[in-house]
PDB file of C-alpha atoms in Angstrom:
ATOM      1  CA  MET A   1     109.270  73.718  80.782  1.00 48.00           C
ATOM      2  CA  PRO A   2     106.567  76.308  80.071  1.00 50.00           C
ATOM      3  CA  LYS A   3     106.191  77.584  76.517  1.00 51.00           C
ATOM      4  CA  PHE A   4     106.281  81.307  77.220  1.00 51.00           C
ATOM      5  CA  GLY A   5     108.240  82.423  74.173  1.00 54.00           C
ATOM      6  CA  TYR A   6     111.801  83.572  74.824  1.00 52.00           C
ATOM      7  CA  VAL A   7     111.703  80.418  76.922  1.00 59.00           C
ATOM      8  CA  GLU A   8     115.445  79.894  77.150  1.00 70.00           C
ATOM      9  CA  ILE A   9     116.021  83.437  78.428  1.00 69.00           C
ATOM     10  CA  LEU A  10     113.193  83.179  80.933  1.00 69.00           C
ATOM     11  CA  GLN A  11     114.379  79.805  82.126  1.00 75.00           C
ATOM     12  CA  LYS A  12     117.910  81.085  82.725  1.00 77.00           C
ATOM     13  CA  THR A  13     117.129  84.527  84.124  1.00 76.00           C
ATOM     14  CA  LEU A  14     113.946  83.977  86.139  1.00 74.00           C
ATOM     15  CA  ILE A  15     112.825  80.405  86.634  1.00 77.00           C
ATOM     16  CA  ASP A  16     116.139  78.625  87.258  1.00 82.00           C
ATOM     17  CA  PRO A  17     117.524  81.253  89.692  1.00 82.00           C
ATOM     18  CA  CYS A  18     114.264  81.232  91.660  1.00 78.00           C
ATOM     19  CA  ILE A  19     114.241  77.458  92.025  1.00 82.00           C
ATOM     20  CA  LYS A  20     117.956  76.731  92.274  1.00 85.00           C
ATOM     21  CA  GLY A  21     118.692  79.576  94.684  1.00 85.00           C
ATOM     22  CA  THR A  22     116.038  78.375  97.104  1.00 86.00           C
ATOM     23  CA  LEU A  23     117.164  74.756  96.900  1.00 87.00           C
ATOM     24  CA  ASN A  24     120.824  75.681  97.387  1.00 90.00           C
ATOM     25  CA  VAL A  25     119.980  77.420 100.670  1.00 90.00           C
ATOM     26  CA  LEU A  26     117.887  74.518 101.947  1.00 90.00           C
ATOM     27  CA  ARG A  27     120.481  71.921 101.027  1.00 90.00           C
ATOM     28  CA  SER A  28     123.187  73.970 102.717  1.00 91.00           C
ATOM     29  CA  CYS A  29     121.026  74.136 105.842  1.00 90.00           C
ATOM     30  CA  ALA A  30     120.575  70.371 105.751  1.00 87.00           C
ATOM     31  CA  LYS A  31     124.363  69.904 105.613  1.00 88.00           C
ATOM     32  CA  ALA A  32     125.199  72.504 108.286  1.00 86.00           C
ATOM     33  CA  SER A  33     127.404  71.263 111.132  1.00 82.00           C
ATOM     34  CA  SER A  34     125.150  73.007 113.663  1.00 86.00           C
ATOM     35  CA  PRO A  35     121.418  72.267 113.337  1.00 85.00           C
ATOM     36  CA  VAL A  36     119.379  74.996 111.651  1.00 89.00           C
ATOM     37  CA  LYS A  37     116.280  75.469 113.781  1.00 88.00           C
ATOM     38  CA  ARG A  38     114.069  76.998 111.115  1.00 95.00           C
ATOM     39  CA  VAL A  39     114.191  78.385 107.595  1.00 95.00           C
ATOM     40  CA  VAL A  40     111.890  81.278 106.640  1.00 97.00           C
ATOM     41  CA  LEU A  41     111.248  81.445 102.901  1.00 95.00           C
ATOM     42  CA  THR A  42     110.004  84.540 101.079  1.00 95.00           C
ATOM     43  CA  SER A  43     107.419  83.218  98.662  1.00 96.00           C
ATOM     44  CA  SER A  44     104.619  85.249  97.076  1.00 95.00           C
ATOM     45  CA  CYS A  45     100.859  85.432  96.750  1.00 94.00           C
ATOM     46  CA  SER A  46     101.665  84.802  93.092  1.00 93.00           C
ATOM     47  CA  ALA A  47     102.126  81.177  94.139  1.00 95.00           C
ATOM     48  CA  ILE A  48      98.505  81.167  95.369  1.00 94.00           C
ATOM     49  CA  LEU A  49      96.395  83.409  93.124  1.00 90.00           C
ATOM     50  CA  TYR A  50      96.544  82.096  89.574  1.00 89.00           C
ATOM     51  CA  ARG A  51      94.029  79.295  89.174  1.00 85.00           C
ATOM     52  CA  PHE A  52      91.295  78.366  86.732  1.00 84.00           C
ATOM     53  CA  ASP A  53      88.661  78.239  89.496  1.00 78.00           C
ATOM     54  CA  VAL A  54      89.451  81.864  90.412  1.00 70.00           C
ATOM     55  CA  GLN A  55      89.066  82.940  86.797  1.00 60.00           C
ATOM     56  CA  LYS A  56      85.693  81.171  86.642  1.00 59.00           C
ATOM     57  CA  GLN A  57      84.497  82.733  89.923  1.00 58.00           C
ATOM     58  CA  GLN A  58      84.339  79.321  91.604  1.00 54.00           C
ATOM     59  CA  THR A  59      86.098  80.559  94.726  1.00 58.00           C
ATOM     60  CA  SER A  60      85.792  83.882  96.554  1.00 65.00           C
ATOM     61  CA  SER A  61      88.664  83.729  99.034  1.00 79.00           C
ATOM     62  CA  LEU A  62      92.114  82.188  98.858  1.00 88.00           C
ATOM     63  CA  ASN A  63      94.285  80.993 101.718  1.00 92.00           C
ATOM     64  CA  GLU A  64      97.446  79.054 102.474  1.00 96.00           C
ATOM     65  CA  SER A  65      95.943  75.799 101.182  1.00 94.00           C
ATOM     66  CA  HIS A  66      95.621  77.129  97.633  1.00 94.00           C
ATOM     67  CA  TRP A  67      98.316  76.925  94.966  1.00 95.00           C
ATOM     68  CA  SER A  68      98.672  78.632  91.604  1.00 93.00           C
ATOM     69  CA  ASP A  69      98.238  76.210  88.722  1.00 92.00           C
ATOM     70  CA  PRO A  70     101.402  75.921  86.553  1.00 89.00           C
ATOM     71  CA  ASP A  71      99.198  75.190  83.521  1.00 90.00           C
ATOM     72  CA  TYR A  72      97.274  78.414  84.143  1.00 89.00           C
ATOM     73  CA  CYS A  73     100.561  80.326  84.487  1.00 88.00           C
ATOM     74  CA  THR A  74     101.834  78.804  81.241  1.00 84.00           C
ATOM     75  CA  ARG A  75      98.660  79.642  79.323  1.00 86.00           C
ATOM     76  CA  TYR A  76      98.725  83.305  80.375  1.00 85.00           C
ATOM     77  CA  ASN A  77     102.511  83.826  80.307  1.00 82.00           C
ATOM     78  CA  LEU A  78     102.703  84.416  84.069  1.00 85.00           C
ATOM     79  CA  CYS A  79     106.407  83.696  84.289  1.00 84.00           C
ATOM     80  CA  TYR A  80     106.976  85.113  87.774  1.00 86.00           C
ATOM     81  CA  ALA A  81     104.025  83.204  89.222  1.00 89.00           C
ATOM     82  CA  TYR A  82     105.215  80.008  87.546  1.00 89.00           C
ATOM     83  CA  ALA A  83     108.698  80.452  89.013  1.00 89.00           C
ATOM     84  CA  LYS A  84     107.461  81.246  92.533  1.00 91.00           C
ATOM     85  CA  THR A  85     104.991  78.355  92.516  1.00 93.00           C
ATOM     86  CA  THR A  86     107.505  75.823  91.239  1.00 90.00           C
ATOM     87  CA  GLY A  87     110.235  77.149  93.513  1.00 90.00           C
ATOM     88  CA  GLU A  88     108.107  77.008  96.650  1.00 94.00           C
ATOM     89  CA  LYS A  89     106.829  73.503  95.911  1.00 94.00           C
ATOM     90  CA  GLU A  90     110.401  72.314  95.458  1.00 92.00           C
ATOM     91  CA  ALA A  91     111.346  73.997  98.734  1.00 93.00           C
ATOM     92  CA  TRP A  92     108.632  72.083 100.577  1.00 95.00           C
ATOM     93  CA  ARG A  93     109.755  68.830  98.971  1.00 93.00           C
ATOM     94  CA  VAL A  94     113.383  69.305 100.038  1.00 91.00           C
ATOM     95  CA  ALA A  95     112.369  70.522 103.507  1.00 93.00           C
ATOM     96  CA  LYS A  96     110.288  67.398 104.052  1.00 93.00           C
ATOM     97  CA  GLU A  97     113.050  65.095 102.814  1.00 91.00           C
ATOM     98  CA  SER A  98     115.672  66.841 104.961  1.00 90.00           C
ATOM     99  CA  GLY A  99     113.570  67.300 108.090  1.00 91.00           C
ATOM    100  CA  ILE A 100     113.880  71.095 107.905  1.00 92.00           C
ATOM    101  CA  ASP A 101     111.370  73.260 109.776  1.00 95.00           C
ATOM    102  CA  LEU A 102     110.264  75.541 106.936  1.00 96.00           C
ATOM    103  CA  VAL A 103     107.863  78.493 107.137  1.00 98.00           C
ATOM    104  CA  ALA A 104     106.954  80.397 103.955  1.00 98.00           C
ATOM    105  CA  VAL A 105     105.756  84.021 104.003  1.00 98.00           C
ATOM    106  CA  SER A 106     103.613  84.925 100.976  1.00 98.00           C
ATOM    107  CA  PRO A 107     103.380  88.717 100.438  1.00 97.00           C
ATOM    108  CA  SER A 108     101.150  90.350  97.856  1.00 94.00           C
ATOM    109  CA  PHE A 109     102.091  93.551  95.916  1.00 93.00           C
ATOM    110  CA  VAL A 110     104.671  95.188  98.212  1.00 95.00           C
ATOM    111  CA  VAL A 111     104.480  98.983  98.621  1.00 96.00           C
ATOM    112  CA  GLY A 112     106.346 101.400 100.871  1.00 95.00           C
ATOM    113  CA  PRO A 113     109.710 103.151 101.079  1.00 95.00           C
ATOM    114  CA  LEU A 114     112.561 102.094  98.827  1.00 91.00           C
ATOM    115  CA  LEU A 115     115.075  99.802 100.497  1.00 87.00           C
ATOM    116  CA  ALA A 116     117.451  99.796  97.506  1.00 87.00           C
ATOM    117  CA  PRO A 117     119.097 102.563  95.438  1.00 89.00           C
ATOM    118  CA  GLN A 118     116.682 101.952  92.548  1.00 90.00           C
ATOM    119  CA  PRO A 119     112.959 101.144  92.575  1.00 90.00           C
ATOM    120  CA  THR A 120     112.017  97.490  92.291  1.00 86.00           C
ATOM    121  CA  SER A 121     109.811  96.442  89.376  1.00 84.00           C
ATOM    122  CA  THR A 122     106.674  96.862  91.502  1.00 85.00           C
ATOM    123  CA  LEU A 123     107.658 100.325  92.724  1.00 90.00           C
ATOM    124  CA  GLN A 124     108.759 101.298  89.207  1.00 91.00           C
ATOM    125  CA  LEU A 125     105.206 100.601  88.079  1.00 88.00           C
ATOM    126  CA  ILE A 126     103.858 102.991  90.719  1.00 91.00           C
ATOM    127  CA  LEU A 127     106.456 105.627  89.806  1.00 93.00           C
ATOM    128  CA  SER A 128     105.523 105.474  86.122  1.00 91.00           C
ATOM    129  CA  ILE A 129     101.831 105.915  86.963  1.00 89.00           C
ATOM    130  CA  VAL A 130     102.549 108.891  89.234  1.00 91.00           C
ATOM    131  CA  LYS A 131     104.687 110.527  86.525  1.00 91.00           C
ATOM    132  CA  GLY A 132     102.114 109.817  83.814  1.00 87.00           C
ATOM    133  CA  THR A 133     104.515 107.765  81.684  1.00 88.00           C
ATOM    134  CA  ARG A 134     102.946 104.342  81.999  1.00 83.00           C
ATOM    135  CA  GLY A 135     100.666 104.370  78.981  1.00 81.00           C
ATOM    136  CA  GLU A 136      97.421 102.438  78.906  1.00 81.00           C
ATOM    137  CA  TYR A 137      97.073  99.625  81.424  1.00 79.00           C
ATOM    138  CA  PRO A 138      94.214  97.433  82.638  1.00 80.00           C
ATOM    139  CA  ASN A 139      92.413  98.551  85.774  1.00 83.00           C
ATOM    140  CA  THR A 140      93.375  95.397  87.614  1.00 84.00           C
ATOM    141  CA  THR A 141      92.298  94.871  91.197  1.00 85.00           C
ATOM    142  CA  ILE A 142      95.477  94.390  93.239  1.00 88.00           C
ATOM    143  CA  ARG A 143      96.273  93.088  96.714  1.00 91.00           C
ATOM    144  CA  PHE A 144      98.724  95.466  98.444  1.00 95.00           C
ATOM    145  CA  VAL A 145     100.893  95.142 101.549  1.00 97.00           C
ATOM    146  CA  HIS A 146     103.311  97.547 103.262  1.00 98.00           C
ATOM    147  CA  ILE A 147     106.974  96.523 103.266  1.00 97.00           C
ATOM    148  CA  ASP A 148     107.042  97.034 107.050  1.00 98.00           C
ATOM    149  CA  ASP A 149     104.323  94.395 107.406  1.00 98.00           C
ATOM    150  CA  VAL A 150     106.282  92.010 105.195  1.00 98.00           C
ATOM    151  CA  ILE A 151     109.363  92.441 107.384  1.00 98.00           C
ATOM    152  CA  ALA A 152     107.306  91.980 110.555  1.00 98.00           C
ATOM    153  CA  ALA A 153     105.755  88.814 109.116  1.00 98.00           C
ATOM    154  CA  HIS A 154     109.199  87.340 108.500  1.00 98.00           C
ATOM    155  CA  ILE A 155     110.271  88.127 112.056  1.00 98.00           C
ATOM    156  CA  LEU A 156     107.089  86.529 113.385  1.00 98.00           C
ATOM    157  CA  ALA A 157     107.680  83.454 111.236  1.00 98.00           C
ATOM    158  CA  MET A 158     111.190  83.160 112.624  1.00 97.00           C
ATOM    159  CA  GLU A 159     110.482  83.812 116.306  1.00 97.00           C
ATOM    160  CA  GLU A 160     107.005  82.386 116.916  1.00 97.00           C
ATOM    161  CA  SER A 161     107.277  78.686 117.743  1.00 95.00           C
ATOM    162  CA  LYS A 162     103.651  78.112 116.698  1.00 97.00           C
ATOM    163  CA  ALA A 163     104.256  79.427 113.178  1.00 98.00           C
ATOM    164  CA  SER A 164     104.175  76.698 110.561  1.00 97.00           C
ATOM    165  CA  GLY A 165     103.515  76.094 106.903  1.00 97.00           C
ATOM    166  CA  ARG A 166     102.583  79.067 104.731  1.00 98.00           C
ATOM    167  CA  LEU A 167     101.558  82.538 105.946  1.00 98.00           C
ATOM    168  CA  VAL A 168      99.609  84.866 103.665  1.00 97.00           C
ATOM    169  CA  CYS A 169     100.792  88.473 104.121  1.00 98.00           C
ATOM    170  CA  SER A 170      98.356  90.764 102.320  1.00 96.00           C
ATOM    171  CA  GLY A 171      96.604  93.967 103.355  1.00 94.00           C
ATOM    172  CA  SER A 172      94.262  96.181 101.344  1.00 91.00           C
ATOM    173  CA  VAL A 173      92.646  95.443  97.993  1.00 90.00           C
ATOM    174  CA  ALA A 174      91.966  98.134  95.383  1.00 91.00           C
ATOM    175  CA  PRO A 175      91.804  98.737  91.618  1.00 88.00           C
ATOM    176  CA  TRP A 176      94.339 101.103  90.077  1.00 88.00           C
ATOM    177  CA  THR A 177      91.724 103.827  89.537  1.00 86.00           C
ATOM    178  CA  GLN A 178      91.159 103.972  93.297  1.00 90.00           C
ATOM    179  CA  ILE A 179      94.904 104.264  93.906  1.00 90.00           C
ATOM    180  CA  ILE A 180      95.198 107.080  91.379  1.00 89.00           C
ATOM    181  CA  GLU A 181      92.284 108.966  92.941  1.00 90.00           C
ATOM    182  CA  LEU A 182      93.823 108.561  96.397  1.00 92.00           C
ATOM    183  CA  LEU A 183      97.203 109.865  95.250  1.00 92.00           C
ATOM    184  CA  ARG A 184      95.859 112.656  93.053  1.00 91.00           C
ATOM    185  CA  ALA A 185      93.953 114.110  96.010  1.00 93.00           C
ATOM    186  CA  LYS A 186      97.072 114.181  98.195  1.00 94.00           C
ATOM    187  CA  TYR A 187      99.684 115.039  95.574  1.00 94.00           C
ATOM    188  CA  PRO A 188      97.939 117.181  92.922  1.00 93.00           C
ATOM    189  CA  SER A 189     101.205 118.520  91.470  1.00 92.00           C
ATOM    190  CA  TYR A 190     101.964 115.194  89.752  1.00 91.00           C
ATOM    191  CA  PRO A 191     100.312 114.171  86.449  1.00 86.00           C
ATOM    192  CA  PHE A 192      98.645 110.885  87.479  1.00 80.00           C
ATOM    193  CA  GLU A 193      97.480 110.530  83.899  1.00 72.00           C
ATOM    194  CA  ASN A 194      94.755 107.919  84.156  1.00 66.00           C
ATOM    195  CA  LYS A 195      95.054 105.595  81.195  1.00 77.00           C
ATOM    196  CA  CYS A 196      93.193 102.657  82.657  1.00 79.00           C
ATOM    197  CA  SER A 197      91.568 100.731  79.819  1.00 78.00           C
ATOM    198  CA  SER A 198      88.506 100.219  82.021  1.00 75.00           C
ATOM    199  CA  GLN A 199      87.178 102.278  84.897  1.00 67.00           C
ATOM    200  CA  GLU A 200      86.132  99.148  86.752  1.00 66.00           C
ATOM    201  CA  GLY A 201      88.524  96.727  88.395  1.00 62.00           C
ATOM    202  CA  ASP A 202      88.679  93.215  86.969  1.00 60.00           C
ATOM    203  CA  ASN A 203      86.181  90.752  88.358  1.00 59.00           C
ATOM    204  CA  ASN A 204      88.580  87.970  89.315  1.00 60.00           C
ATOM    205  CA  ALA A 205      88.337  86.823  92.910  1.00 54.00           C
ATOM    206  CA  HIS A 206      90.914  88.733  94.868  1.00 66.00           C
ATOM    207  CA  SER A 207      90.201  88.239  98.571  1.00 77.00           C
ATOM    208  CA  MET A 208      93.053  86.746 100.622  1.00 89.00           C
ATOM    209  CA  ASP A 209      92.289  85.074 103.942  1.00 93.00           C
ATOM    210  CA  THR A 210      94.865  86.324 106.475  1.00 96.00           C
ATOM    211  CA  SER A 211      93.279  84.785 109.556  1.00 96.00           C
ATOM    212  CA  LYS A 212      96.176  82.361 110.052  1.00 98.00           C
ATOM    213  CA  ILE A 213      98.829  85.046 110.554  1.00 98.00           C
ATOM    214  CA  HIS A 214      96.500  87.104 112.775  1.00 98.00           C
ATOM    215  CA  GLN A 215      95.899  84.061 114.977  1.00 98.00           C
ATOM    216  CA  LEU A 216      99.647  84.097 115.655  1.00 98.00           C
ATOM    217  CA  GLY A 217      99.341  87.620 117.055  1.00 96.00           C
ATOM    218  CA  PHE A 218     100.083  89.668 113.938  1.00 97.00           C
ATOM    219  CA  PRO A 219      98.471  93.152 114.163  1.00 97.00           C
ATOM    220  CA  GLU A 220      96.255  94.784 111.555  1.00 96.00           C
ATOM    221  CA  PHE A 221      97.995  95.520 108.272  1.00 97.00           C
ATOM    222  CA  LYS A 222      98.883  99.108 107.438  1.00 98.00           C
ATOM    223  CA  SER A 223      96.360 101.015 105.340  1.00 96.00           C
ATOM    224  CA  LEU A 224      96.563 101.975 101.679  1.00 96.00           C
ATOM    225  CA  PRO A 225      97.209 105.666 102.509  1.00 96.00           C
ATOM    226  CA  GLN A 226     100.111 104.659 104.780  1.00 97.00           C
ATOM    227  CA  MET A 227     101.610 102.427 102.106  1.00 96.00           C
ATOM    228  CA  PHE A 228     101.462 104.991  99.347  1.00 96.00           C
ATOM    229  CA  ASP A 229     102.384 108.006 101.500  1.00 97.00           C
ATOM    230  CA  ASP A 230     105.567 106.206 102.547  1.00 97.00           C
ATOM    231  CA  CYS A 231     106.212 105.222  98.945  1.00 96.00           C
ATOM    232  CA  ILE A 232     105.779 108.747  97.531  1.00 96.00           C
ATOM    233  CA  LYS A 233     107.877 110.302 100.310  1.00 96.00           C
ATOM    234  CA  SER A 234     110.646 107.838  99.565  1.00 96.00           C
ATOM    235  CA  PHE A 235     110.503 108.688  95.846  1.00 95.00           C
ATOM    236  CA  GLN A 236     110.790 112.362  96.768  1.00 96.00           C
ATOM    237  CA  ASP A 237     113.642 111.849  99.233  1.00 95.00           C
ATOM    238  CA  LYS A 238     115.648 109.862  96.684  1.00 94.00           C
ATOM    239  CA  GLY A 239     115.048 112.313  93.846  1.00 95.00           C
ATOM    240  CA  PHE A 240     112.783 110.152  91.686  1.00 94.00           C
ATOM    241  CA  LEU A 241     109.976 112.720  91.985  1.00 92.00           C
TER     242      LEU A 241
END
């Protein structure tokens, strides 16, 4: 068990549900009276990105063969990444034992229109930046992907017989200052108070190799302007802006 502080709460509210929920589905599929042809798992690039060699600039591009290091996640209190990494590894173990055809889609930071009544944690972060209520935050370089691309990747993983293993689903890369500049130019009526602690993005390796999913026929990912235009319009339509 990782020593994150508040460990019991994190274990019960984040880590256990992530792992147990995934395993419950796979075990139910293994017991189904009619054979389940394939299971498509929503994983995350968080199960790929967080590694000591990335921090030390020993690798420049990450792909489906890479895994986040649980020890790295523990050291830096990356609870979500720890849960997604552990959960996906357990899913692959059970799938192998049960003979289940498993394909895992690994999205990065998902942006686009709201699909729920309230913003998710990722969209809430964007909303707080747009409204100028975030406070100071590091100018981290982020990998973004449109929700429409994430949905399309899941459909591809389900329907394409050649799909197998893990599929990285990640589009554009940008630091928060670039995102703020992009949005401020299009939507000048909002504060966009820039409280980045540094005007340069962090220097950690951030490139994600998406050649595998493109080889299956996946089109080019939607652009940053498309992602954030759809996101802002959705905030407006739902009364959050």
